[in-house]
Every structure is written in C-alpha cells, then in structure tokens.
XYZ file of C-alpha atoms in Angstrom:
465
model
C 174.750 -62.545 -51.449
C 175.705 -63.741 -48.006
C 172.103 -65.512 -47.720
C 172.826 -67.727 -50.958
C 176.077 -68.547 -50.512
C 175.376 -69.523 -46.546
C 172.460 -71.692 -48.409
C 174.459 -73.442 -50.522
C 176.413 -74.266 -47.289
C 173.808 -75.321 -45.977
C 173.082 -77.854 -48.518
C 176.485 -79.451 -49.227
C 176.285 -80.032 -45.406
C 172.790 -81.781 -45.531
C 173.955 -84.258 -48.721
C 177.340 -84.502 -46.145
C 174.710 -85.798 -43.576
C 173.329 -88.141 -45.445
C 175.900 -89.657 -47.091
C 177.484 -90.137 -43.812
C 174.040 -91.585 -42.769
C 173.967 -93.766 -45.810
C 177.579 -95.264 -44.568
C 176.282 -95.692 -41.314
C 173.516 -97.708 -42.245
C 175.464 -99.655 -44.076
C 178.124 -100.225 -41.785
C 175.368 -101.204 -39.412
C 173.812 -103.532 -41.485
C 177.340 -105.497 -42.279
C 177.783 -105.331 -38.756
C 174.322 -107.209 -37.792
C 174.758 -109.755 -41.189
C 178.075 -110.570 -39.480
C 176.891 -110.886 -35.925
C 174.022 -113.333 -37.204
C 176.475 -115.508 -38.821
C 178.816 -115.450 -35.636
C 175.816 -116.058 -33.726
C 174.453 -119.153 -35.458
C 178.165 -120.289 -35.590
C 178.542 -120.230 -32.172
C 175.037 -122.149 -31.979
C 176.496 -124.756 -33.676
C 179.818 -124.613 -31.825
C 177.603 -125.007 -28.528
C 175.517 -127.587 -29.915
C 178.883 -129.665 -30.659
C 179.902 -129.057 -27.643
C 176.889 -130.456 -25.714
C 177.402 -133.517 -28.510
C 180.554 -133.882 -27.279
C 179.799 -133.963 -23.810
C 177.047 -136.628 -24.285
C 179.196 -138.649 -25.686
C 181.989 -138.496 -24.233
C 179.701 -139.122 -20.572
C 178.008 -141.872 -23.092
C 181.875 -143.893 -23.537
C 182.517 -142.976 -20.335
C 179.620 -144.899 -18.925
C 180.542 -147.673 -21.576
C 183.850 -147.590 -20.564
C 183.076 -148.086 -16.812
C 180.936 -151.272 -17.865
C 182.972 -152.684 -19.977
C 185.432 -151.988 -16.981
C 183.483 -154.015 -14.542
C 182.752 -156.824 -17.086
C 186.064 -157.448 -18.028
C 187.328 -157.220 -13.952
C 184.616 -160.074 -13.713
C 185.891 -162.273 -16.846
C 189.159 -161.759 -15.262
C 187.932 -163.078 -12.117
C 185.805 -165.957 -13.785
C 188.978 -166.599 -16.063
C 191.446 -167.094 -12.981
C 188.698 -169.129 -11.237
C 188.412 -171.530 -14.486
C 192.144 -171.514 -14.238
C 192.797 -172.111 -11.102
C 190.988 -175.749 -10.906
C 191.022 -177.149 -14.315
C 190.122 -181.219 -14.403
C 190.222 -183.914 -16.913
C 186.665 -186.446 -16.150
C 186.522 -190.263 -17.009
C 183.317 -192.205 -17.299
C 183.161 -195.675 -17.791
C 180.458 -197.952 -17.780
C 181.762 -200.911 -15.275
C 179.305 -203.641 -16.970
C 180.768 -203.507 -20.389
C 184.286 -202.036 -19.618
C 185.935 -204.795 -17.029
C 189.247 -204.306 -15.745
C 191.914 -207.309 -16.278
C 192.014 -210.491 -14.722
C 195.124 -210.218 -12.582
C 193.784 -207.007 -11.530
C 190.270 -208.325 -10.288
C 191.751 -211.367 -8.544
C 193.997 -209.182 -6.259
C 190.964 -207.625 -4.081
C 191.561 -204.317 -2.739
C 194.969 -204.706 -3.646
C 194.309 -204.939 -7.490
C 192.074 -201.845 -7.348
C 194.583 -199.804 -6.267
C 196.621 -201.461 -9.220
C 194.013 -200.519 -11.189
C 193.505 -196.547 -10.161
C 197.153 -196.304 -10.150
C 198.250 -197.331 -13.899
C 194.502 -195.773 -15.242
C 195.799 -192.510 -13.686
C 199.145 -192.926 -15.559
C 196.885 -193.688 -18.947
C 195.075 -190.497 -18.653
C 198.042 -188.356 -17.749
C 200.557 -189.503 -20.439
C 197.562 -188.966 -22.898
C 196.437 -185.634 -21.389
C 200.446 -184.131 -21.555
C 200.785 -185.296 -25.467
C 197.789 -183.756 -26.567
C 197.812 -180.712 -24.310
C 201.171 -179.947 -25.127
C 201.295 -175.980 -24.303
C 199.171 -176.582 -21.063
C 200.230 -177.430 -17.573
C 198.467 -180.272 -17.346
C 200.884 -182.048 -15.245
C 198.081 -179.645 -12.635
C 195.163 -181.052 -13.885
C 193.071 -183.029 -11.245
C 191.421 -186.246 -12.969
C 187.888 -187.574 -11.514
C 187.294 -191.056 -12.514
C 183.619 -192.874 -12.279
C 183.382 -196.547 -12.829
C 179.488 -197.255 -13.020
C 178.127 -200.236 -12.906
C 175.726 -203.195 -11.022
C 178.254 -204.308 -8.613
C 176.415 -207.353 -7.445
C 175.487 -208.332 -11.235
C 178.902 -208.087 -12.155
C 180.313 -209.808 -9.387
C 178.071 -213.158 -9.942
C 178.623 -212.704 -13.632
C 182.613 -212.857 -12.809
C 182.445 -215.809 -10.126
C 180.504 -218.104 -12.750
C 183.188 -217.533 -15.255
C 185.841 -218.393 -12.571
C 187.728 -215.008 -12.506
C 186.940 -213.850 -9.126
C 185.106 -215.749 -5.703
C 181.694 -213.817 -4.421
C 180.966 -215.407 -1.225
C 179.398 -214.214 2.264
C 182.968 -214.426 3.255
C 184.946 -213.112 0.350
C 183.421 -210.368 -1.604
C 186.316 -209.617 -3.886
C 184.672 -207.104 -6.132
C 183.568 -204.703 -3.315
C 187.508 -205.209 -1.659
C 188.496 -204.278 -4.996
C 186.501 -201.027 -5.561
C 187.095 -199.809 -1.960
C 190.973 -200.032 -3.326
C 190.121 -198.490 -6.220
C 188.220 -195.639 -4.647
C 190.933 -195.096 -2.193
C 193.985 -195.117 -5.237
C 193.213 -191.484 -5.922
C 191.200 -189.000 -4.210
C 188.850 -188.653 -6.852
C 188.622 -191.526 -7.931
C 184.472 -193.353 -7.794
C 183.462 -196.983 -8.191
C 179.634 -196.014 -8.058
C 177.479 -199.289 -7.588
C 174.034 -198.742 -9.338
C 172.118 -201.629 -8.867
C 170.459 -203.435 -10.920
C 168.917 -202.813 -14.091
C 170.511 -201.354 -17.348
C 168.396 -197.995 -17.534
C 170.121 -196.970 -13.985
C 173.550 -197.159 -15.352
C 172.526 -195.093 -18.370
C 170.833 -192.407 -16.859
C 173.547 -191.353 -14.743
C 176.244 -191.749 -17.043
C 173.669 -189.787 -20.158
C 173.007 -187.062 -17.481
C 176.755 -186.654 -15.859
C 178.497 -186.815 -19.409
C 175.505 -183.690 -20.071
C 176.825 -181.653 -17.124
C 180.384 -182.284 -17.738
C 180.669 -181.111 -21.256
C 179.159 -177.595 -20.049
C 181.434 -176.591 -17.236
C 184.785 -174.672 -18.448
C 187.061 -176.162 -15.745
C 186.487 -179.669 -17.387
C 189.145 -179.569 -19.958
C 188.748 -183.163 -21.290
C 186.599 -185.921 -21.145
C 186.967 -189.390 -21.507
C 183.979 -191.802 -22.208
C 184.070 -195.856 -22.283
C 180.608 -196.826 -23.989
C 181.788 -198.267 -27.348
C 180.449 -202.196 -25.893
C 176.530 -200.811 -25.861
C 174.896 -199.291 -29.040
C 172.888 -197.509 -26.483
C 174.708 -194.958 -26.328
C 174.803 -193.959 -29.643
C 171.610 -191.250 -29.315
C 173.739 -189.531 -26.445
C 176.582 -189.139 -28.337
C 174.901 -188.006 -31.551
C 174.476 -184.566 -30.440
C 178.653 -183.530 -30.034
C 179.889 -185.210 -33.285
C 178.995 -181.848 -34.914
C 179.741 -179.470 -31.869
C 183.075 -177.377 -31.853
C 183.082 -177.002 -28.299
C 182.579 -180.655 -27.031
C 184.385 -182.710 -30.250
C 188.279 -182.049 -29.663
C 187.986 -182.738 -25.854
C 185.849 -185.947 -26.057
C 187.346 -189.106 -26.210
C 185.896 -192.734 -26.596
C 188.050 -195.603 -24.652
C 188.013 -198.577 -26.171
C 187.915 -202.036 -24.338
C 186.529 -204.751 -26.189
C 186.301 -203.914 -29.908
C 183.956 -200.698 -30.503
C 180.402 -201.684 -32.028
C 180.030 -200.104 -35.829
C 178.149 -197.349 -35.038
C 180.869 -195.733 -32.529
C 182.733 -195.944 -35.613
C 180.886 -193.599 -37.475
C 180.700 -191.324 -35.184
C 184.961 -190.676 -35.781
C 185.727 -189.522 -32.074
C 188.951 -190.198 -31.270
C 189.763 -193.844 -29.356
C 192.065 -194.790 -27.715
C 192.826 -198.573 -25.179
C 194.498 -199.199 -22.385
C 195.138 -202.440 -22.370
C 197.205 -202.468 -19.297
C 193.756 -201.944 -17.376
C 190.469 -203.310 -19.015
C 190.130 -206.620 -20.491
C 190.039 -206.558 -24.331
C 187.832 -209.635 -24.806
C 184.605 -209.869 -23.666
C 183.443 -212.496 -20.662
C 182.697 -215.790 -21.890
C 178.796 -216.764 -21.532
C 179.547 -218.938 -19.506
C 182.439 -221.857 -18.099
C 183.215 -225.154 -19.728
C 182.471 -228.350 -17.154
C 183.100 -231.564 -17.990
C 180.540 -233.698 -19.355
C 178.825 -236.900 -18.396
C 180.261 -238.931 -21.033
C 183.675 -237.453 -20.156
C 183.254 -238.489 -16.654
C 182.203 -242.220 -17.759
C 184.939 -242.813 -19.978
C 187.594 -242.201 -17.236
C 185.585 -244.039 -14.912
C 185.461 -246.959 -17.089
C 189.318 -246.604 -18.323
C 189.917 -246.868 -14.230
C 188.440 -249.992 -13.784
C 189.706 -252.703 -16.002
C 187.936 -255.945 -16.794
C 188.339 -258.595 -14.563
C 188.820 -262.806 -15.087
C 185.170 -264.434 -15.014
C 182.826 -261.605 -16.216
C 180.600 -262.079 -18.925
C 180.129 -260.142 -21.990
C 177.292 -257.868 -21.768
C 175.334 -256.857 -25.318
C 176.141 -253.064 -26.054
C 175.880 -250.559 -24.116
C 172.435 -248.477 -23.812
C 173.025 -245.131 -24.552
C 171.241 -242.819 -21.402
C 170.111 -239.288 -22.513
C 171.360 -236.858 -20.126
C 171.588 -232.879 -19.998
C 174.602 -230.272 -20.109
C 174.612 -226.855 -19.021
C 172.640 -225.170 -21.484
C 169.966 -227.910 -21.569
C 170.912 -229.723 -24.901
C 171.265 -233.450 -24.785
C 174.764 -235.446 -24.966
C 174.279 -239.426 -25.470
C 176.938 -241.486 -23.545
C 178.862 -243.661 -25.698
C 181.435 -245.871 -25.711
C 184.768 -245.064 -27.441
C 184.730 -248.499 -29.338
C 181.510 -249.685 -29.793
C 182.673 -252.562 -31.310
C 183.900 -254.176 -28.098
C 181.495 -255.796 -25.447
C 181.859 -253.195 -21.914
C 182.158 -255.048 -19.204
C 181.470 -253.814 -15.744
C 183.068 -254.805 -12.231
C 181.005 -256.446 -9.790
C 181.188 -255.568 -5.861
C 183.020 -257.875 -5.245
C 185.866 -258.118 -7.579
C 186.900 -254.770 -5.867
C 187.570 -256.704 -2.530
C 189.207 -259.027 -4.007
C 186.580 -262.299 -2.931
C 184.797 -264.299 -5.426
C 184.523 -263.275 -8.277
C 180.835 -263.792 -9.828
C 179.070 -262.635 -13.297
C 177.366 -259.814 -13.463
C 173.814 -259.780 -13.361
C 171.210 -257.682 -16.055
C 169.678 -256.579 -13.156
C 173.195 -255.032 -12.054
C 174.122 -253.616 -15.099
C 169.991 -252.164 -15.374
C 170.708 -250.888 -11.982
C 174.083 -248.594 -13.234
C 172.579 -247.662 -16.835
C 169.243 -247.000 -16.453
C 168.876 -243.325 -15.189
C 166.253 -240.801 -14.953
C 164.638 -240.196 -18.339
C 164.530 -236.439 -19.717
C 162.760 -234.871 -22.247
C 165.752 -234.061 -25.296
C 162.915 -232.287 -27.463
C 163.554 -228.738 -28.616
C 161.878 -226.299 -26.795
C 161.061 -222.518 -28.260
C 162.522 -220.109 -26.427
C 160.243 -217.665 -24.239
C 160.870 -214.317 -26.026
C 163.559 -211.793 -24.103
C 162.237 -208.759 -22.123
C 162.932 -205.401 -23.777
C 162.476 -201.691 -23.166
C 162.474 -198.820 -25.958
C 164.822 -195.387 -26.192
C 164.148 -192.911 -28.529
C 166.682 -190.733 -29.859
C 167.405 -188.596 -26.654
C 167.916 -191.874 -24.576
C 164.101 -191.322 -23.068
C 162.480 -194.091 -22.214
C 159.012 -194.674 -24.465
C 156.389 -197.156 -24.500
C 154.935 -199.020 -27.624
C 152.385 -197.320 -28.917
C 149.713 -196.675 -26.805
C 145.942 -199.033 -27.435
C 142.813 -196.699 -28.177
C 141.629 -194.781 -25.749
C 137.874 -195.117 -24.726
C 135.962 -191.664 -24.903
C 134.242 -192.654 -21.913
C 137.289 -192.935 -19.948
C 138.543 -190.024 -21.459
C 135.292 -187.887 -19.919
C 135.454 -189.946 -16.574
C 138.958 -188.805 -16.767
C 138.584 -184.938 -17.844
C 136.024 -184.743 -15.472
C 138.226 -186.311 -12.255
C 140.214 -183.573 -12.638
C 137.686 -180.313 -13.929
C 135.975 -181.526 -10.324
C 139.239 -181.112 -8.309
C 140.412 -178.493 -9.907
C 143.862 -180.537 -9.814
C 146.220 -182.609 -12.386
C 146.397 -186.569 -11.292
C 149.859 -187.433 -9.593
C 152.033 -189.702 -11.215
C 153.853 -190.689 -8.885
C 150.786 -191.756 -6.660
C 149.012 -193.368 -9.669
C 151.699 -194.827 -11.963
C 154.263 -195.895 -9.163
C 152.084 -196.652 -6.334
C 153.800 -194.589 -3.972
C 153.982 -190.436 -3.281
C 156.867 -189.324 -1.169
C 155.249 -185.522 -0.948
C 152.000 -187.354 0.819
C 149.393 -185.089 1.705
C 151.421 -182.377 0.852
C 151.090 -183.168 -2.798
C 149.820 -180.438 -4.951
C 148.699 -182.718 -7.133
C 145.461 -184.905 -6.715
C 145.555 -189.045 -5.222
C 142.112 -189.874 -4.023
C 141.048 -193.494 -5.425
C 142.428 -195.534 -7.430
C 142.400 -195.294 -11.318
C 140.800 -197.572 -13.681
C 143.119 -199.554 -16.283
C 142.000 -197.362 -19.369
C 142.109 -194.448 -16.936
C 146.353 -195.352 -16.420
C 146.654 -196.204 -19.966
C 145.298 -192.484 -20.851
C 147.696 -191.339 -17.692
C 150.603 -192.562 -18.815
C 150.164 -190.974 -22.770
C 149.788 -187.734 -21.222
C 153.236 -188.166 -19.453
C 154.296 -188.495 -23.126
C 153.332 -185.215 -24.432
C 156.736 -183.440 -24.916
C 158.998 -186.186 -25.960
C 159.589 -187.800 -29.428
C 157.841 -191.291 -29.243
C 159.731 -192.593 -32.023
C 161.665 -195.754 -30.657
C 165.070 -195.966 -32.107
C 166.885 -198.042 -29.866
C 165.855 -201.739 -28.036
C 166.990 -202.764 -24.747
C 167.219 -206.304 -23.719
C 167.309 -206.999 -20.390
C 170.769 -209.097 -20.951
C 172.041 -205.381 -21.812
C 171.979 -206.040 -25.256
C 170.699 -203.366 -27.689
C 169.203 -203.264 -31.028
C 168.720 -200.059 -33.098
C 165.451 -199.926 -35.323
C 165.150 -199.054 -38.848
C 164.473 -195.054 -38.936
C-alpha cells in the first residue's frame, strides 16, 4: 500500500512540475513579447533622437548663416546709410541757365550752383518728408558743348566769347566751384557725345542704393525718349526719377507721366532765338536820306531804282522809298561845304544807286545731315547695300588664314591704340565691300530698327514704328 500511495505522490508532483513549467513558459514568453516591443520602441526613440540631432546641427548651421548674412546686410545697410546722395543731370545744350546769370561770368555761376542747390533741397525735404535729407549730398552735372554753346550765345547777344573774355568758361569754373560736387562737364562737339554720357551715367545712377533721387533735364530733345522708356514701368527707378523742365517739355515726355517740375529762378524758359535782328539796308537808307534834306538848286531826279540787296538769311529786301510819289533828291558834294551849289549829275546819282547785282532766285536747300538711334539709343546705319559673295569669301578667307577676327578699330577708324599688341588682326588695308561687310558684322547683337533721327542742328525726329 505504501508503493501506490508514494506513486500517486509521485504523480501529483510531476503534473505540479509541469504546470509550473507551463507558467514559466509563459511568463517567459510575455516577458520576450514585451522586451521586443520595448526594444523596437527604444529603436525608434534613438532614431528620433539622431533626427533631432541632425536637425537641430542642420538650424544650427542655418542659423549661423543667416547670422553672418544678416551681420553683412547690417553692414551694407549702415554703409548705404551713411552716404546717401540726391544726382542731377542736365543736358547744358538744351537746358540754359538765365540771362542775368550767364552775363555775370564766374560770378553768375556761382549764382547759379547756389539757388539750383536751394531748388533741389526744398524739393528733396517736401517729398522725403520722414528722411534726413537735410544730410543728403547732391552731385550736379551740366553736360554740354561748351564752345558750341558759347558762339551760339554771343550771336544772340547774351554773352561776349572773345580771346580775351571767355564768359562761359568764367562762368562754369564758378559754377563748379559753388558746391563741391557740383560738374560743368564740356563734351565737345557733336550731339551723340552729350548723349552717351548722360544715357550711360543716368544707367549707373539708377542702380546704386546710396542714390536716393534723381533728377533728369532732357524734356527739349525727343532723343531721349528710348532711354527713358525702360523706368516708366519700373517700381524701383519711377518714384525717385524726376524730369526738370526748362523750355516747354516735347509731347512725348508727356506720355511718359514722370513727375516735372521748373525752376525758373535758374534756366531760361524760352528757347534761344535762331538768330539776332540787324537792321536792314532799307532801314539804314531811309534815315540816311531823312538826315540830309533837299537843298535850293537841285533837280528832280525820275524815281528811284530799286537795288536788290541781301539780309541775314539770304532772302532779298528791295529799297524803297517811303513816298514814292515824290521825286528823291540827293545832295551833291558840295552843298555839304556849303560852296556852289550845282545839279546833280545821272552819272552821280548812277554812281550812289547802282550796286553790286545778286542773284534773288530761290535756291533748294542742300538736305541736313542726320544719324539714326534705335530704341536703346545705339547708333545704327541705314540698311546695309548687298553684299558681294566674292567679297564675302575674300573676306572669310582673310581671317580662316590668320586664324584671327579683323580689328575695328584699325579698319573702321583708321587708328589702333593696342598697336602690335592687338589680338586682333590689321595687316592691309580692306576693300570698300570688304568695310561695308565689316561694319554689318559689328551689327550683329543690336536691334537695327531706327526709331529715332538725329540732325546735326540737335534736332530729332522719331520714325513711324
């Protein structure tokens, strides 16, 4: 009985031991289900972490940029800041200053510089009102042919240009010297000189920050119009460009709606007369003739002979008598002295009338001188004759030999200043078709279309689009 009952033992013990094995492998297994879900947790957790870290070292490096960057707008701000300027162009041929001005030399220019600085800064403060522009600098250019000018204001009586008295150049050295910045810049002659360097200053001025207003006097010269085309419609350049006004603006400035503005304390608002009003011939007779009364013992003498002569432009005036009706009678030598007093003689009064015969017939004028612009103010050429296809392999071949383009300079000016230095090829001269075909190929990136005409009087024309 003791062997059965220590079996049974037995067996309650093994199905103990395995039940208690069953709970352990359970227990186990929950335990490794957990620690795979607290291990890909913590995977994740690390990955965010090293997520983290990159960015964080990612805004960190942006930061430290962005840093720098702003250190250097800072700097460039305080540099834009610390010189700001207001620049006035003026074309001197068109735009002339006033009379009383002009007449007082050096003087006068200093006139000048002084109330054109007081223009520009009363205008600046009312339309800058939250600025300190009572700080801003102002450069002033006056371009123009000083020599041109100065003839053109001598023959209308304004102003004496002599070897002695050069009262244009006194009064731009006064000018120049009113304000430290202040330019009267002589060009030279010929129109295209004066526009080039006012078309490519009024370009660099509109780009540089410090230049907080610009003032522009063109509005006597459709020329300009191309140059100006481009800003109408730009934000940045519109509100701080203004026209000035001096003689009544051409249409097209118009249209354009910049502001203008005058200052009629300075420039002349009427343009210069062609030219000055002498006296006549005829004028000249008839107070000759009032001056000398008839005298006891002439003789009456037929009509008088009407004598073509010239004026200044070349038209003809015919002397006449203010009554015709009434015999002229003319004083012989010696009624003067007071002597005898004797008729005069036909061959007397053929001697006084009879002068040197000219030709009154119209003439047609020889047709003005003009150069073309197109719509960027470049200079173009009419178009262009046909070019021979000989020429044009003499020509490809020049070069395919050399292994070098053709100079312009050397070729189309006559002159090199880079010598034998040149990188491009001289050698002989070029044929006429051979500079023809030059000359298109200097043409190759610019618009050929002329749009504006150029007289060489400085008058412009613009052509039909």
């Amino acid at each position: 009985m003791d062997g059965a009952n220590d079996l049974t033992q037995y067996v309650r013990q093994l199905e103990l031991f395995r039940h208690q094995d069953h709970a352990r492998d359970q227990m186990i297994g929950e335990i490794l289900t957990r620690y795979e879900h607290l291990q890909r947790a913590y995977q994740e957790k690390c990955d965010d972490y090293s997520n983290e870290v990159e960015s964080r070292r990612m805004w960190q490096t942006k930061a430290g940029t962005y840093d720098r960057e702003m250190q250097a707008l800072s700097k460039s701000l305080k540099t834009t800041e610390s010189n700001p300027f207001v620049f006035v162009i003026i074309d001197g041929d068109g735009a002339v200053f006033q009379d009383m001005l002009l007449k007082a030399g050096a003087d006068g220019g200093s006139q000048a510089g002084y109330l054109l600085h007081n223009e520009i800064m009363n205008y600046v403060s009312e339309a800058y009102p939250q600025a300190a522009s009572q700080d801003w600098s102002v450069m002033v250019q006056i371009v123009l042919n000083l020599d041109g000018l100065a003839k053109k204001l001598h023959a209308c009586g304004i102003i004496s240009n002599t070897a002695a008295e050069r009262t244009l150049s006194d009064f731009g050295r006064g000018f120049g010297r009113a304000q430290p910045l202040f330019s009267f810049i002589d060009v030279g002659s010929g129109k295209e000189s004066a526009d080039h360097k006012i078309r490519e200053t009024l370009r660099l001025m509109v780009r540089i920050n410090q230049c907080k207003h610009i003032f522009f006097g063109p509005c006597h010269d459709n020329g300009y119009l191309p140059v100006l085309e481009p800003y109408k419609l730009d934000p940045k350049v519109y509100p701080r460009l203004t026209l000035i006004e001096t003689t009544p603006a051409e249409e097209g400035f118009k249209h354009l709606n910049f502001h203008r503005i005058s200052f009629k304390s300075v420039f002349r608002s009427e343009k210069l007369p062609d030219r000055v009003e002498r006296p006549s011939v005829s004028s000249v007779s008839s107070v000759s003739a009032v001056a000398s009364p008839p005298t006891a013992g002439m003789q009456p003498l037929p009509p008088p002979v009407h004598v073509p002569t010239t004026n200044g432009n070349g038209g003809a005036l015919l002397r006449s008598n203010t009554n015709e009706s009434q015999p002229q009678r003319v004083a012989s030598p010696q009624s003067s002295s007071g002597g005898a007093q004797t008729p005069t003689s036909w061959s007397v009064v053929t001697k006084v009338s009879t002068g040197k015969t000219i030709d009154i017939s119209s003439k047609k004028p020889a047709p003005k001188k003009y150069y073309l612009l197109n719509v960027e103010s470049q200079r173009v050429d009419e178009q262009f004759p046909r070019i021979d296809p000989n020429v044009e392999k003499r020509f490809k071949e020049r070069m395919t030999k050399s292994g070098k383009n053709l100079c312009n300079n050397f070729h189309l000016h006559g002159f090199c200043k880079n010598g034998d230095a040149c990188p491009f090829l001289h050698g002989e001269k070029l044929s006429q078709g051979e500079l023809t075909l030059l000359k298109q190929k200097g043409y190759h990136d610019i618009d050929t279309k002329p749009r504006v005409k150029v007289y060489e009087d400085g008058t412009t024309q613009m052509l039909a689009t």
